[in-house]
CSV table of C-alpha atoms in Angstrom, one decimal:
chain,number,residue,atom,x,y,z
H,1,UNK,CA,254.6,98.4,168.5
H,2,UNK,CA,257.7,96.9,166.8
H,3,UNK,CA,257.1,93.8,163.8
H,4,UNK,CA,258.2,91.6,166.4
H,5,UNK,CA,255.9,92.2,169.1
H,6,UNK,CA,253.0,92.4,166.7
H,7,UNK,CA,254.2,88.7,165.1
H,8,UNK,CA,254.4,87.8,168.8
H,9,UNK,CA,250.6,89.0,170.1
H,10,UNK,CA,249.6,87.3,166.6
H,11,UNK,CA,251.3,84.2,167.7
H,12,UNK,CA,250.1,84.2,171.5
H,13,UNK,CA,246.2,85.3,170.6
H,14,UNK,CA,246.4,82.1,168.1
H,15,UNK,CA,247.6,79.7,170.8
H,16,UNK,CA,244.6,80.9,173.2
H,17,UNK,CA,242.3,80.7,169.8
H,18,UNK,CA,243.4,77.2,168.8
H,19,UNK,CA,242.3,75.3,171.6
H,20,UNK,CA,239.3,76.9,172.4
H,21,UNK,CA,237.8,76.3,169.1
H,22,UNK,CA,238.7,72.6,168.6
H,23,UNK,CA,238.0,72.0,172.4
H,24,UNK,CA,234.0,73.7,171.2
H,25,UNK,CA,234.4,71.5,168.4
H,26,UNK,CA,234.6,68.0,170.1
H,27,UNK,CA,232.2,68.8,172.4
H,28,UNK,CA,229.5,69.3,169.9
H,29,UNK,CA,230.8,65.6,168.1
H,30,UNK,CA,231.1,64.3,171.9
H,31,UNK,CA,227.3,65.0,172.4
H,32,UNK,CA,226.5,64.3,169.1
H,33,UNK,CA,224.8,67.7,167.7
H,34,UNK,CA,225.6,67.7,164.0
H,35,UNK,CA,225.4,71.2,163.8
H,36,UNK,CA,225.8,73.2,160.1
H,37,UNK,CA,229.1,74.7,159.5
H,38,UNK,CA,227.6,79.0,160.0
H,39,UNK,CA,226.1,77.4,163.3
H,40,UNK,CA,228.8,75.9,165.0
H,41,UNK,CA,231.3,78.8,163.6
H,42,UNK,CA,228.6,81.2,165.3
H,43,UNK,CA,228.5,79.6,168.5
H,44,UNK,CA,232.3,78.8,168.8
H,45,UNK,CA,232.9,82.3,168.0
H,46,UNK,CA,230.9,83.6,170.1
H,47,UNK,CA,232.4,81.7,173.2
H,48,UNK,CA,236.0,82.4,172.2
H,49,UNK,CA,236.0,86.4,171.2
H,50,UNK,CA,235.0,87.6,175.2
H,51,UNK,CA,237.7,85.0,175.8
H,52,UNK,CA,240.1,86.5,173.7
H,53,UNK,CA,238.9,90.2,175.0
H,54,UNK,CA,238.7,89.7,178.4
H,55,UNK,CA,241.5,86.9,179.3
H,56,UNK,CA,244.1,86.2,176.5
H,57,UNK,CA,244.6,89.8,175.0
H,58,UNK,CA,245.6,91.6,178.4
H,59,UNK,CA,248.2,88.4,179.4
H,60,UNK,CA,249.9,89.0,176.2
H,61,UNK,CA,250.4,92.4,176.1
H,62,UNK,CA,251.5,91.6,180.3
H,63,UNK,CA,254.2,89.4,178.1
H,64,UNK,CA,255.0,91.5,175.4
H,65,UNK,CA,255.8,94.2,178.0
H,66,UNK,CA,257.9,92.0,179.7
H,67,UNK,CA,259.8,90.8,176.6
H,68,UNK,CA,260.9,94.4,176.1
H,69,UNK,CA,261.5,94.7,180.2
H,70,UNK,CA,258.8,97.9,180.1
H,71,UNK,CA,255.3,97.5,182.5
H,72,UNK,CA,252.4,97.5,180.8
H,73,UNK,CA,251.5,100.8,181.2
H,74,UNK,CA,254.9,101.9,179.2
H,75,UNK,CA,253.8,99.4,176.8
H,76,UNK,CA,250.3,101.0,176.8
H,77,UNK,CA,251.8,105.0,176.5
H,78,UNK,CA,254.5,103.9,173.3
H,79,UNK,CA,251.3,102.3,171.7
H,80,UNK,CA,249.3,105.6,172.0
H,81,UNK,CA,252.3,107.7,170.5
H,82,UNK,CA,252.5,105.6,168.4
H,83,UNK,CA,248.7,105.8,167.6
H,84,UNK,CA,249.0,109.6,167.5
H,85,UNK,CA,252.0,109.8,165.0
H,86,UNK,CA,250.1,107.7,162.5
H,87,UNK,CA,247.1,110.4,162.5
């Protein structure tokens, strides 16, 4: 995968990250739980890394794909060529 399109997954996985975290966030303010900081970090992490997994990671390769007019399955065999050069 070229600098660009890693800088851009980076980029993409952040803006699904951001939101999700600081939406957790408020909610435990909103409902007043004054959680410690491992506690709320564990629980807000534990939400938003399935998210990331299952939802935002496959959208962004859909759109990294799409950046570099391939499908995602091209985008899927280049990244396994890849894999096996660097071995």
């Amino acid at each position: 995968m070229r600098w660009r399109d890693k800088l851009m997954m980076s980029f993409l996985i952040w803006v699904c990250v951001f939101p999700g975290v600081l939406l957790i966030t408020y909610l435990f303010r909103w409902a007043g739980l004054d959680l410690d900081l491992w506690l709320e970090i564990l629980v807000s992490t534990a939400l938003t890394v399935p998210l990331i997994t299952v939802v935002a990671a496959p959208q962004v390769e859909k759109l990294i794909a799409a950046s570099r007019n391939e499908t995602l399955e091209e985008l899927k065999m280049d990244q396994a060529a890849e894999a096996r050069e660097a071995e």
